[in-house]
PDB file of C-alpha atoms and ligand atoms in Angstrom:
ATOM      1  CA  UNK Q 197      33.322  57.241 -78.282  1.00 58.00           C
ATOM      2  CA  UNK Q 198      36.900  56.401 -77.342  1.00 71.00           C
ATOM      3  CA  UNK Q 199      39.221  59.074 -76.018  1.00 78.00           C
ATOM      4  CA  UNK Q 200      42.989  59.234 -75.949  1.00 86.00           C
ATOM      5  CA  UNK Q 201      44.808  60.639 -72.949  1.00 87.00           C
ATOM      6  CA  UNK Q 202      48.072  62.346 -73.857  1.00 93.00           C
ATOM      7  CA  UNK Q 203      50.070  62.915 -70.703  1.00 94.00           C
ATOM      8  CA  UNK Q 204      53.386  63.783 -69.171  1.00 95.00           C
ATOM      9  CA  UNK Q 205      54.959  63.407 -65.776  1.00 94.00           C
ATOM     10  CA  UNK Q 206      56.244  66.555 -64.060  1.00 94.00           C
ATOM     11  CA  UNK Q 207      57.167  68.241 -60.794  1.00 93.00           C
ATOM     12  CA  UNK Q 208      54.653  70.682 -59.288  1.00 89.00           C
ATOM     13  CA  UNK Q 209      56.254  73.773 -60.849  1.00 91.00           C
ATOM     14  CA  UNK Q 210      56.761  72.068 -64.224  1.00 93.00           C
ATOM     15  CA  UNK Q 211      53.142  70.903 -64.139  1.00 91.00           C
ATOM     16  CA  UNK Q 212      51.916  74.467 -63.495  1.00 89.00           C
ATOM     17  CA  UNK Q 213      54.012  75.745 -66.399  1.00 92.00           C
ATOM     18  CA  UNK Q 214      52.819  72.927 -68.693  1.00 93.00           C
ATOM     19  CA  UNK Q 215      49.204  73.567 -67.754  1.00 89.00           C
ATOM     20  CA  UNK Q 216      49.543  77.272 -68.631  1.00 89.00           C
ATOM     21  CA  UNK Q 217      51.274  76.497 -71.911  1.00 92.00           C
ATOM     22  CA  UNK Q 218      48.780  73.850 -73.009  1.00 91.00           C
ATOM     23  CA  UNK Q 219      45.754  75.766 -71.743  1.00 86.00           C
ATOM     24  CA  UNK Q 220      46.738  78.745 -73.916  1.00 87.00           C
ATOM     25  CA  UNK Q 221      47.685  76.570 -76.903  1.00 90.00           C
ATOM     26  CA  UNK Q 222      44.540  74.395 -76.912  1.00 85.00           C
ATOM     27  CA  UNK Q 223      41.991  76.859 -75.574  1.00 76.00           C
ATOM     28  CA  UNK Q 224      40.324  77.248 -78.959  1.00 77.00           C
ATOM     29  CA  UNK Q 225      40.112  73.502 -79.560  1.00 76.00           C
ATOM     30  CA  UNK Q 226      38.333  73.227 -76.192  1.00 72.00           C
ATOM     31  CA  UNK Q 227      40.317  70.124 -75.244  1.00 78.00           C
ATOM     32  CA  UNK Q 228      40.048  69.203 -71.567  1.00 75.00           C
ATOM     33  CA  UNK Q 229      43.322  69.456 -69.682  1.00 79.00           C
ATOM     34  CA  UNK Q 230      43.860  68.201 -66.160  1.00 76.00           C
ATOM     35  CA  UNK Q 231      46.653  68.241 -63.617  1.00 77.00           C
ATOM     36  CA  UNK Q 232      46.641  65.793 -60.766  1.00 76.00           C
ATOM     37  CA  UNK Q 233      49.055  64.480 -58.204  1.00 75.00           C
ATOM     38  CA  UNK Q 234      50.030  61.025 -59.454  1.00 76.00           C
ATOM     39  CA  UNK Q 235      52.560  60.265 -56.719  1.00 78.00           C
ATOM     40  CA  UNK Q 236      52.005  62.167 -53.503  1.00 74.00           C
ATOM     41  CA  UNK Q 237      55.138  60.828 -51.786  1.00 79.00           C
ATOM     42  CA  UNK Q 238      57.508  62.046 -54.493  1.00 86.00           C
ATOM     43  CA  UNK Q 239      55.515  65.142 -55.427  1.00 85.00           C
ATOM     44  CA  UNK Q 240      55.061  64.004 -59.036  1.00 89.00           C
ATOM     45  CA  UNK Q 241      52.159  65.298 -61.114  1.00 87.00           C
ATOM     46  CA  UNK Q 242      50.553  64.222 -64.351  1.00 87.00           C
ATOM     47  CA  UNK Q 243      49.420  66.780 -66.879  1.00 89.00           C
ATOM     48  CA  UNK Q 244      46.884  65.240 -69.263  1.00 87.00           C
ATOM     49  CA  UNK Q 245      45.148  66.346 -72.402  1.00 87.00           C
ATOM     50  CA  UNK Q 246      42.156  64.427 -73.685  1.00 83.00           C
ATOM     51  CA  UNK Q 247      41.464  64.092 -77.396  1.00 86.00           C
ATOM     52  CA  UNK Q 248      38.968  62.162 -79.479  1.00 85.00           C
ATOM     53  CA  UNK Q 249      40.515  59.079 -81.025  1.00 84.00           C
ATOM     54  CA  UNK Q 250      40.461  60.457 -84.574  1.00 88.00           C
ATOM     55  CA  UNK Q 251      42.268  63.654 -83.502  1.00 91.00           C
ATOM     56  CA  UNK Q 252      44.746  61.927 -81.210  1.00 93.00           C
ATOM     57  CA  UNK Q 253      47.730  61.772 -83.639  1.00 95.00           C
ATOM     58  CA  UNK Q 254      47.387  65.426 -84.619  1.00 95.00           C
ATOM     59  CA  UNK Q 255      47.014  66.565 -80.992  1.00 94.00           C
ATOM     60  CA  UNK Q 256      49.933  64.367 -79.882  1.00 96.00           C
ATOM     61  CA  UNK Q 257      52.183  66.038 -82.487  1.00 96.00           C
ATOM     62  CA  UNK Q 258      50.963  69.506 -81.579  1.00 96.00           C
ATOM     63  CA  UNK Q 259      51.557  68.911 -77.867  1.00 96.00           C
ATOM     64  CA  UNK Q 260      55.039  67.675 -78.800  1.00 96.00           C
ATOM     65  CA  UNK Q 261      55.723  70.897 -80.732  1.00 95.00           C
ATOM     66  CA  UNK Q 262      54.352  73.048 -77.908  1.00 94.00           C
ATOM     67  CA  UNK Q 263      56.438  71.443 -75.152  1.00 94.00           C
ATOM     68  CA  UNK Q 264      59.572  71.383 -77.349  1.00 94.00           C
ATOM     69  CA  UNK Q 265      59.793  75.138 -76.701  1.00 90.00           C
ATOM     70  CA  UNK Q 266      60.493  74.434 -73.011  1.00 89.00           C
ATOM     71  CA  UNK Q 267      64.089  74.242 -71.699  1.00 88.00           C
ATOM     72  CA  UNK Q 268      63.580  70.671 -70.459  1.00 88.00           C
ATOM     73  CA  UNK Q 269      60.729  69.112 -72.480  1.00 91.00           C
ATOM     74  CA  UNK Q 270      58.939  66.201 -70.795  1.00 94.00           C
ATOM     75  CA  UNK Q 271      58.432  62.812 -72.412  1.00 95.00           C
ATOM     76  CA  UNK Q 272      54.983  62.453 -73.984  1.00 96.00           C
ATOM     77  CA  UNK Q 273      52.923  59.371 -73.226  1.00 95.00           C
ATOM     78  CA  UNK Q 274      49.534  58.281 -74.501  1.00 94.00           C
ATOM     79  CA  UNK Q 275      46.829  55.767 -73.724  1.00 88.00           C
ATOM     80  CA  UNK Q 276      43.424  54.950 -75.174  1.00 85.00           C
ATOM     81  CA  UNK Q 277      40.743  55.233 -72.505  1.00 73.00           C
ATOM     82  CA  UNK Q 278      38.065  52.559 -72.268  1.00 63.00           C
ATOM     83  CA  UNK Q 279      34.816  53.306 -74.062  1.00 61.00           C
ATOM     84  CA  UNK Q 280      31.761  53.955 -71.937  1.00 46.00           C
ATOM     85  CA  UNK Q 281      29.583  50.881 -72.127  1.00 46.00           C
ATOM     86  CA  UNK Q 282      26.198  52.111 -70.987  1.00 41.00           C
ATOM     87  CA  UNK Q 283      24.563  48.710 -71.316  1.00 41.00           C
ATOM     88  CA  UNK Q 284      27.030  46.813 -69.163  1.00 43.00           C
ATOM     89  CA  UNK Q 285      26.896  49.558 -66.565  1.00 44.00           C
ATOM     90  CA  UNK Q 286      23.131  50.021 -66.545  1.00 44.00           C
ATOM     91  CA  UNK Q 287      21.315  50.408 -63.283  1.00 46.00           C
ATOM     92  CA  UNK Q 288      19.316  47.242 -64.020  1.00 48.00           C
ATOM     93  CA  UNK Q 289      18.257  45.721 -60.745  1.00 50.00           C
ATOM     94  CA  UNK Q 290      19.137  48.746 -58.629  1.00 65.00           C
ATOM     95  CA  UNK Q 291      16.178  50.227 -56.807  1.00 76.00           C
ATOM     96  CA  UNK Q 292      15.316  53.899 -57.281  1.00 83.00           C
ATOM     97  CA  UNK Q 293      16.194  56.293 -54.470  1.00 86.00           C
ATOM     98  CA  UNK Q 294      13.745  58.772 -52.997  1.00 89.00           C
ATOM     99  CA  UNK Q 295      15.052  61.795 -51.051  1.00 91.00           C
ATOM    100  CA  UNK Q 296      12.610  64.620 -50.373  1.00 88.00           C
ATOM    101  CA  UNK Q 297      10.879  65.325 -53.685  1.00 89.00           C
ATOM    102  CA  UNK Q 298      13.767  63.841 -55.645  1.00 93.00           C
ATOM    103  CA  UNK Q 299      13.422  60.419 -57.217  1.00 92.00           C
ATOM    104  CA  UNK Q 300      16.658  59.116 -58.724  1.00 92.00           C
ATOM    105  CA  UNK Q 301      15.985  56.180 -60.997  1.00 90.00           C
ATOM    106  CA  UNK Q 302      17.318  54.187 -63.946  1.00 86.00           C
ATOM    107  CA  UNK Q 303      15.513  54.144 -67.298  1.00 85.00           C
ATOM    108  CA  UNK Q 304      13.923  50.790 -66.388  1.00 82.00           C
ATOM    109  CA  UNK Q 305      12.070  52.455 -63.491  1.00 86.00           C
ATOM    110  CA  UNK Q 306      10.472  55.374 -65.332  1.00 87.00           C
ATOM    111  CA  UNK Q 307       7.032  53.960 -64.518  1.00 87.00           C
ATOM    112  CA  UNK Q 308       7.610  54.546 -60.779  1.00 85.00           C
ATOM    113  CA  UNK Q 309       7.490  58.333 -61.203  1.00 87.00           C
ATOM    114  CA  UNK Q 310       4.611  59.985 -59.342  1.00 87.00           C
ATOM    115  CA  UNK Q 311       3.014  63.385 -59.828  1.00 85.00           C
ATOM    116  CA  UNK Q 312       4.981  65.976 -57.888  1.00 85.00           C
ATOM    117  CA  UNK Q 313       8.231  64.012 -58.071  1.00 90.00           C
ATOM    118  CA  UNK Q 314      11.347  65.700 -59.289  1.00 93.00           C
ATOM    119  CA  UNK Q 315      12.464  62.642 -61.197  1.00 94.00           C
ATOM    120  CA  UNK Q 316      16.103  62.374 -62.253  1.00 94.00           C
ATOM    121  CA  UNK Q 317      17.133  59.594 -64.578  1.00 93.00           C
ATOM    122  CA  UNK Q 318      20.695  58.374 -64.132  1.00 90.00           C
ATOM    123  CA  UNK Q 319      22.228  55.189 -65.490  1.00 80.00           C
ATOM    124  CA  UNK Q 320      25.073  53.817 -63.417  1.00 73.00           C
ATOM    125  CA  UNK Q 321      28.082  54.490 -65.617  1.00 72.00           C
ATOM    126  CA  UNK Q 322      31.711  55.422 -65.279  1.00 69.00           C
ATOM    127  CA  UNK Q 323      30.803  58.412 -63.126  1.00 74.00           C
ATOM    128  CA  UNK Q 324      29.930  58.252 -59.449  1.00 81.00           C
ATOM    129  CA  UNK Q 325      26.476  59.304 -58.307  1.00 77.00           C
ATOM    130  CA  UNK Q 326      23.359  57.154 -58.653  1.00 78.00           C
ATOM    131  CA  UNK Q 327      21.913  58.385 -55.356  1.00 77.00           C
ATOM    132  CA  UNK Q 328      22.605  55.061 -53.652  1.00 76.00           C
ATOM    133  CA  UNK Q 329      25.570  56.273 -51.674  1.00 83.00           C
ATOM    134  CA  UNK Q 330      24.943  57.871 -48.260  1.00 86.00           C
ATOM    135  CA  UNK Q 331      26.956  60.934 -49.280  1.00 91.00           C
ATOM    136  CA  UNK Q 332      24.889  61.588 -52.414  1.00 92.00           C
ATOM    137  CA  UNK Q 333      21.622  61.027 -50.562  1.00 91.00           C
ATOM    138  CA  UNK Q 334      22.862  63.317 -47.756  1.00 93.00           C
ATOM    139  CA  UNK Q 335      23.581  66.100 -50.256  1.00 96.00           C
ATOM    140  CA  UNK Q 336      20.187  65.652 -51.941  1.00 95.00           C
ATOM    141  CA  UNK Q 337      18.499  65.937 -48.542  1.00 94.00           C
ATOM    142  CA  UNK Q 338      20.487  69.074 -47.683  1.00 96.00           C
ATOM    143  CA  UNK Q 339      19.609  70.582 -51.091  1.00 97.00           C
ATOM    144  CA  UNK Q 340      15.902  69.760 -50.621  1.00 95.00           C
ATOM    145  CA  UNK Q 341      15.914  71.337 -47.122  1.00 94.00           C
ATOM    146  CA  UNK Q 342      17.784  74.439 -48.255  1.00 96.00           C
ATOM    147  CA  UNK Q 343      15.531  75.104 -51.252  1.00 96.00           C
ATOM    148  CA  UNK Q 344      12.497  75.148 -48.926  1.00 93.00           C
ATOM    149  CA  UNK Q 345      13.954  78.182 -47.165  1.00 93.00           C
ATOM    150  CA  UNK Q 346      15.765  80.135 -49.873  1.00 95.00           C
ATOM    151  CA  UNK Q 347      16.355  80.506 -53.587  1.00 95.00           C
ATOM    152  CA  UNK Q 348      19.983  80.773 -54.586  1.00 98.00           C
ATOM    153  CA  UNK Q 349      20.603  82.587 -57.907  1.00 98.00           C
ATOM    154  CA  UNK Q 350      23.297  80.185 -59.043  1.00 98.00           C
ATOM    155  CA  UNK Q 351      25.282  77.202 -57.785  1.00 98.00           C
ATOM    156  CA  UNK Q 352      28.505  75.250 -58.145  1.00 98.00           C
ATOM    157  CA  UNK Q 353      28.662  71.441 -57.936  1.00 98.00           C
ATOM    158  CA  UNK Q 354      32.347  70.634 -57.447  1.00 98.00           C
ATOM    159  CA  UNK Q 355      33.148  66.946 -58.026  1.00 95.00           C
ATOM    160  CA  UNK Q 356      29.946  66.482 -59.979  1.00 96.00           C
ATOM    161  CA  UNK Q 357      30.444  62.827 -61.045  1.00 93.00           C
ATOM    162  CA  UNK Q 358      27.222  61.834 -62.828  1.00 93.00           C
ATOM    163  CA  UNK Q 359      25.929  65.415 -62.271  1.00 96.00           C
ATOM    164  CA  UNK Q 360      23.150  64.058 -60.056  1.00 95.00           C
ATOM    165  CA  UNK Q 361      23.386  67.010 -57.619  1.00 97.00           C
ATOM    166  CA  UNK Q 362      23.731  69.623 -60.372  1.00 98.00           C
ATOM    167  CA  UNK Q 363      20.656  68.202 -62.121  1.00 98.00           C
ATOM    168  CA  UNK Q 364      18.715  68.173 -58.833  1.00 97.00           C
ATOM    169  CA  UNK Q 365      19.583  71.851 -58.284  1.00 98.00           C
ATOM    170  CA  UNK Q 366      18.780  72.890 -61.835  1.00 97.00           C
ATOM    171  CA  UNK Q 367      15.493  70.989 -61.879  1.00 96.00           C
ATOM    172  CA  UNK Q 368      14.297  72.129 -58.443  1.00 96.00           C
ATOM    173  CA  UNK Q 369      15.461  75.760 -58.463  1.00 97.00           C
ATOM    174  CA  UNK Q 370      15.719  76.499 -62.230  1.00 97.00           C
ATOM    175  CA  UNK Q 371      19.089  78.198 -61.734  1.00 98.00           C
ATOM    176  CA  UNK Q 372      22.375  77.964 -63.647  1.00 98.00           C
ATOM    177  CA  UNK Q 373      24.752  75.406 -62.153  1.00 98.00           C
ATOM    178  CA  UNK Q 374      28.452  75.071 -62.889  1.00 98.00           C
ATOM    179  CA  UNK Q 375      29.349  71.363 -62.622  1.00 98.00           C
ATOM    180  CA  UNK Q 376      33.028  70.433 -62.526  1.00 97.00           C
ATOM    181  CA  UNK Q 377      35.072  67.298 -62.060  1.00 94.00           C
ATOM    182  CA  UNK Q 378      38.742  66.417 -62.080  1.00 92.00           C
ATOM    183  CA  UNK Q 379      37.898  63.408 -64.273  1.00 90.00           C
ATOM    184  CA  UNK Q 380      37.141  64.295 -67.910  1.00 92.00           C
ATOM    185  CA  UNK Q 381      35.097  61.129 -68.352  1.00 90.00           C
ATOM    186  CA  UNK Q 382      32.857  62.190 -65.463  1.00 92.00           C
ATOM    187  CA  UNK Q 383      32.504  65.637 -67.058  1.00 95.00           C
ATOM    188  CA  UNK Q 384      31.457  64.007 -70.312  1.00 93.00           C
ATOM    189  CA  UNK Q 385      28.916  61.767 -68.549  1.00 93.00           C
ATOM    190  CA  UNK Q 386      27.693  64.762 -66.516  1.00 96.00           C
ATOM    191  CA  UNK Q 387      26.994  66.813 -69.647  1.00 97.00           C
ATOM    192  CA  UNK Q 388      25.135  63.918 -71.233  1.00 95.00           C
ATOM    193  CA  UNK Q 389      23.039  63.303 -68.095  1.00 95.00           C
ATOM    194  CA  UNK Q 390      22.159  66.991 -67.783  1.00 97.00           C
ATOM    195  CA  UNK Q 391      20.957  66.986 -71.391  1.00 96.00           C
ATOM    196  CA  UNK Q 392      18.950  63.760 -70.923  1.00 94.00           C
ATOM    197  CA  UNK Q 393      17.249  65.306 -67.893  1.00 95.00           C
ATOM    198  CA  UNK Q 394      16.254  68.450 -69.781  1.00 95.00           C
ATOM    199  CA  UNK Q 395      18.646  70.826 -68.019  1.00 97.00           C
ATOM    200  CA  UNK Q 396      21.457  70.907 -70.576  1.00 96.00           C
ATOM    201  CA  UNK Q 397      20.977  74.662 -70.889  1.00 97.00           C
ATOM    202  CA  UNK Q 398      21.279  75.264 -67.130  1.00 98.00           C
ATOM    203  CA  UNK Q 399      24.143  72.915 -66.276  1.00 98.00           C
ATOM    204  CA  UNK Q 400      27.555  73.935 -67.585  1.00 98.00           C
ATOM    205  CA  UNK Q 401      30.253  71.269 -67.274  1.00 97.00           C
ATOM    206  CA  UNK Q 402      34.023  71.711 -67.126  1.00 96.00           C
ATOM    207  CA  UNK Q 403      36.989  69.518 -66.266  1.00 95.00           C
ATOM    208  CA  UNK Q 404      39.017  70.998 -63.430  1.00 94.00           C
ATOM    209  CA  UNK Q 405      41.022  69.771 -60.474  1.00 92.00           C
ATOM    210  CA  UNK Q 406      39.668  71.802 -57.536  1.00 93.00           C
ATOM    211  CA  UNK Q 407      39.356  75.456 -58.598  1.00 96.00           C
ATOM    212  CA  UNK Q 408      42.083  75.134 -61.222  1.00 93.00           C
ATOM    213  CA  UNK Q 409      40.221  76.561 -64.229  1.00 93.00           C
ATOM    214  CA  UNK Q 410      39.474  80.128 -65.226  1.00 92.00           C
ATOM    215  CA  UNK Q 411      35.743  79.364 -65.478  1.00 95.00           C
ATOM    216  CA  UNK Q 412      35.430  79.728 -61.678  1.00 97.00           C
ATOM    217  CA  UNK Q 413      36.582  83.338 -61.757  1.00 95.00           C
ATOM    218  CA  UNK Q 414      34.172  84.019 -64.615  1.00 96.00           C
ATOM    219  CA  UNK Q 415      31.142  82.501 -62.859  1.00 97.00           C
ATOM    220  CA  UNK Q 416      31.773  83.451 -59.213  1.00 97.00           C
ATOM    221  CA  UNK Q 417      30.426  84.369 -56.735  1.00 98.00           C
ATOM    222  CA  UNK Q 418      28.148  81.398 -56.122  1.00 98.00           C
ATOM    223  CA  UNK Q 419      25.152  81.610 -53.775  1.00 98.00           C
ATOM    224  CA  UNK Q 420      25.466  77.872 -53.126  1.00 98.00           C
ATOM    225  CA  UNK Q 421      28.333  75.405 -53.438  1.00 98.00           C
ATOM    226  CA  UNK Q 422      27.958  71.637 -53.044  1.00 98.00           C
ATOM    227  CA  UNK Q 423      31.035  69.435 -52.939  1.00 98.00           C
ATOM    228  CA  UNK Q 424      30.877  65.718 -52.299  1.00 95.00           C
ATOM    229  CA  UNK Q 425      34.564  64.804 -52.486  1.00 93.00           C
ATOM    230  CA  UNK Q 426      36.504  63.590 -49.438  1.00 89.00           C
ATOM    231  CA  UNK Q 427      37.588  65.168 -46.143  1.00 91.00           C
ATOM    232  CA  UNK Q 428      41.232  65.848 -47.046  1.00 89.00           C
ATOM    233  CA  UNK Q 429      40.711  67.667 -50.350  1.00 91.00           C
ATOM    234  CA  UNK Q 430      37.746  69.510 -48.830  1.00 94.00           C
ATOM    235  CA  UNK Q 431      39.964  70.824 -46.028  1.00 93.00           C
ATOM    236  CA  UNK Q 432      42.582  71.937 -48.546  1.00 91.00           C
ATOM    237  CA  UNK Q 433      39.916  73.726 -50.592  1.00 95.00           C
ATOM    238  CA  UNK Q 434      38.496  75.743 -47.645  1.00 95.00           C
ATOM    239  CA  UNK Q 435      40.176  79.093 -48.505  1.00 95.00           C
ATOM    240  CA  UNK Q 436      39.096  78.879 -52.149  1.00 96.00           C
ATOM    241  CA  UNK Q 437      35.562  77.898 -51.149  1.00 97.00           C
ATOM    242  CA  UNK Q 438      35.400  81.086 -49.066  1.00 97.00           C
ATOM    243  CA  UNK Q 439      36.738  83.040 -52.011  1.00 97.00           C
ATOM    244  CA  UNK Q 440      34.084  81.755 -54.426  1.00 97.00           C
ATOM    245  CA  UNK Q 441      30.996  81.899 -52.207  1.00 98.00           C
ATOM    246  CA  UNK Q 442      28.714  84.951 -51.885  1.00 97.00           C
ATOM    247  CA  UNK Q 443      28.826  86.403 -48.343  1.00 96.00           C
ATOM    248  CA  UNK Q 444      25.918  84.699 -46.542  1.00 95.00           C
ATOM    249  CA  UNK Q 445      25.950  81.902 -49.147  1.00 97.00           C
ATOM    250  CA  UNK Q 446      25.562  78.247 -48.247  1.00 98.00           C
ATOM    251  CA  UNK Q 447      28.054  75.418 -48.558  1.00 98.00           C
ATOM    252  CA  UNK Q 448      27.090  71.727 -48.506  1.00 98.00           C
ATOM    253  CA  UNK Q 449      29.985  69.321 -47.982  1.00 98.00           C
ATOM    254  CA  UNK Q 450      29.957  65.524 -47.989  1.00 96.00           C
ATOM    255  CA  UNK Q 451      32.259  62.556 -48.405  1.00 92.00           C
ATOM    256  CA  UNK Q 452      33.278  63.016 -44.774  1.00 92.00           C
ATOM    257  CA  UNK Q 453      33.431  60.211 -42.220  1.00 91.00           C
ATOM    258  CA  UNK Q 454      31.895  60.899 -38.807  1.00 89.00           C
ATOM    259  CA  UNK Q 455      35.308  60.948 -37.125  1.00 88.00           C
ATOM    260  CA  UNK Q 456      36.599  63.535 -39.642  1.00 91.00           C
ATOM    261  CA  UNK Q 457      33.736  65.934 -39.067  1.00 92.00           C
ATOM    262  CA  UNK Q 458      35.320  68.139 -36.392  1.00 92.00           C
ATOM    263  CA  UNK Q 459      38.532  68.645 -38.360  1.00 92.00           C
ATOM    264  CA  UNK Q 460      36.612  69.630 -41.505  1.00 93.00           C
ATOM    265  CA  UNK Q 461      34.337  72.025 -39.600  1.00 94.00           C
ATOM    266  CA  UNK Q 462      37.379  73.580 -37.878  1.00 93.00           C
ATOM    267  CA  UNK Q 463      39.142  74.293 -41.176  1.00 93.00           C
ATOM    268  CA  UNK Q 464      36.039  76.045 -42.497  1.00 95.00           C
ATOM    269  CA  UNK Q 465      35.399  78.006 -39.284  1.00 94.00           C
ATOM    270  CA  UNK Q 466      38.983  79.251 -39.734  1.00 93.00           C
ATOM    271  CA  UNK Q 467      37.921  80.711 -43.083  1.00 94.00           C
ATOM    272  CA  UNK Q 468      34.976  82.600 -41.591  1.00 94.00           C
ATOM    273  CA  UNK Q 469      32.281  79.956 -42.026  1.00 95.00           C
ATOM    274  CA  UNK Q 470      29.572  79.236 -39.478  1.00 95.00           C
ATOM    275  CA  UNK Q 471      28.494  75.644 -38.947  1.00 94.00           C
ATOM    276  CA  UNK Q 472      24.799  75.262 -39.627  1.00 91.00           C
ATOM    277  CA  UNK Q 473      24.016  71.548 -39.391  1.00 91.00           C
ATOM    278  CA  UNK Q 474      25.445  68.058 -39.727  1.00 93.00           C
ATOM    279  CA  UNK Q 475      23.424  65.084 -40.940  1.00 91.00           C
ATOM    280  CA  UNK Q 476      24.685  61.499 -40.703  1.00 90.00           C
ATOM    281  CA  UNK Q 477      23.860  58.661 -43.090  1.00 87.00           C
ATOM    282  CA  UNK Q 478      25.500  55.252 -43.219  1.00 83.00           C
ATOM    283  CA  UNK Q 479      28.627  56.403 -41.382  1.00 84.00           C
ATOM    284  CA  UNK Q 480      29.061  59.473 -43.613  1.00 89.00           C
ATOM    285  CA  UNK Q 481      28.184  63.029 -42.653  1.00 93.00           C
ATOM    286  CA  UNK Q 482      26.905  65.910 -44.731  1.00 95.00           C
ATOM    287  CA  UNK Q 483      27.766  69.323 -43.320  1.00 96.00           C
ATOM    288  CA  UNK Q 484      25.986  72.582 -44.089  1.00 96.00           C
ATOM    289  CA  UNK Q 485      27.943  75.788 -43.484  1.00 97.00           C
ATOM    290  CA  UNK Q 486      27.383  79.437 -44.181  1.00 96.00           C
ATOM    291  CA  UNK Q 487      29.855  82.154 -44.975  1.00 91.00           C
TER     292      UNK Q 487
HETATM  293  N1  SAH R 133      28.546  64.698 -56.834  1.00 82.14           N
HETATM  294  C1  SAH R 133      28.334  63.268 -57.074  1.00 82.14           C
HETATM  295  C2  SAH R 133      29.665  62.521 -57.225  1.00 82.14           C
HETATM  296  C3  SAH R 133      30.514  62.461 -55.986  1.00 82.14           C
HETATM  297  S1  SAH R 133      31.925  61.386 -56.173  1.00 82.14           S
HETATM  298  C4  SAH R 133      27.501  62.700 -55.952  1.00 82.14           C
HETATM  299  O1  SAH R 133      27.288  63.397 -54.979  1.00 82.14           O
HETATM  300  O2  SAH R 133      27.084  61.542 -56.038  1.00 82.14           O
HETATM  301  C5  SAH R 133      33.259  62.539 -56.129  1.00 82.14           C
HETATM  302  C6  SAH R 133      33.613  63.118 -57.488  1.00 82.14           C
HETATM  303  O3  SAH R 133      34.581  64.135 -57.241  1.00 82.14           O
HETATM  304  C7  SAH R 133      34.255  62.138 -58.449  1.00 82.14           C
HETATM  305  O4  SAH R 133      33.588  62.173 -59.685  1.00 82.14           O
HETATM  306  C8  SAH R 133      35.715  62.610 -58.563  1.00 82.14           C
HETATM  307  O5  SAH R 133      36.248  62.437 -59.868  1.00 82.14           O
HETATM  308  C9  SAH R 133      35.610  64.087 -58.221  1.00 82.14           C
HETATM  309  N2  SAH R 133      36.804  64.705 -57.616  1.00 82.14           N
HETATM  310  C10 SAH R 133      37.648  64.154 -56.717  1.00 82.14           C
HETATM  311  N3  SAH R 133      38.593  65.054 -56.367  1.00 82.14           N
HETATM  312  C11 SAH R 133      38.343  66.189 -57.056  1.00 82.14           C
HETATM  313  C12 SAH R 133      38.976  67.476 -57.149  1.00 82.14           C
HETATM  314  N4  SAH R 133      40.059  67.764 -56.437  1.00 82.14           N
HETATM  315  N5  SAH R 133      38.439  68.400 -57.964  1.00 82.14           N
HETATM  316  C13 SAH R 133      37.333  68.119 -58.692  1.00 82.14           C
HETATM  317  N6  SAH R 133      36.708  66.934 -58.660  1.00 82.14           N
HETATM  318  C14 SAH R 133      37.198  65.976 -57.859  1.00 82.14           C
END
């Protein structure tokens, strides 16, 4: 199903104001809204609203009316996003990945499931996370190890991509998992994958850049947070991670290169975290911390 992105370019403060305005205006429609830094050098942001193709004209006009109330209304732009082509992006030919009890496989490898496996079916699509990347595998390993020792009551998967980690958590621990991504297409794929893997009722998906969505305040504190993003955003998010994690809760971070490890650990130690362990895989490290 094709989606239309309706977007506008803004400064940081304008973007914050636009987000608030649009969030309030379109809350009932449940349209995903995102804000991201489009041009870091010049501090320019893009505020985007995503609508189904058939609603796009109506939403475009309504956004126009809403922003016209501002002293300096931004120019509205729109683009049709590419449709998800599951066939062209299928995992055909990719081998399944085994980490602990988890088996991540495409639909063509269903027959490889063994008794006792926690099998997760993911087709390679427009969202990252088939288990083949060292960072995903590192997180799955850390999740498998952690669940042997403790049972968190809930979890957050920030930067969920295909939802592979959220599904692993929901399947293995039977706990509610909030799964968020800055990319609304990923969120859409994540919701679909969670449903296909029988954990649609446990995995709640939302589009959000970082912690920029009121759902976090509603669902916090989390006993466990996993975030496989990249070192720089992870360092920036350290204070908010501390704010959303239960005292004593665990944090699994990945997307970090070996040489970035010390800087990431330092920014979390600054926020009252204790470093628990680091595991390396294919040049990437997965770090486990505790608050
Ligand atoms: N969790 C999956 C996907 C990791 S890829 C796995 O482990 O395989 C990283 C994902 O984080 C991408 O889907 C990307 O869209 C998302 N992302 C990047 N920056 C983000 C941010 N600031 N807030 C939320 N999500 C972000």
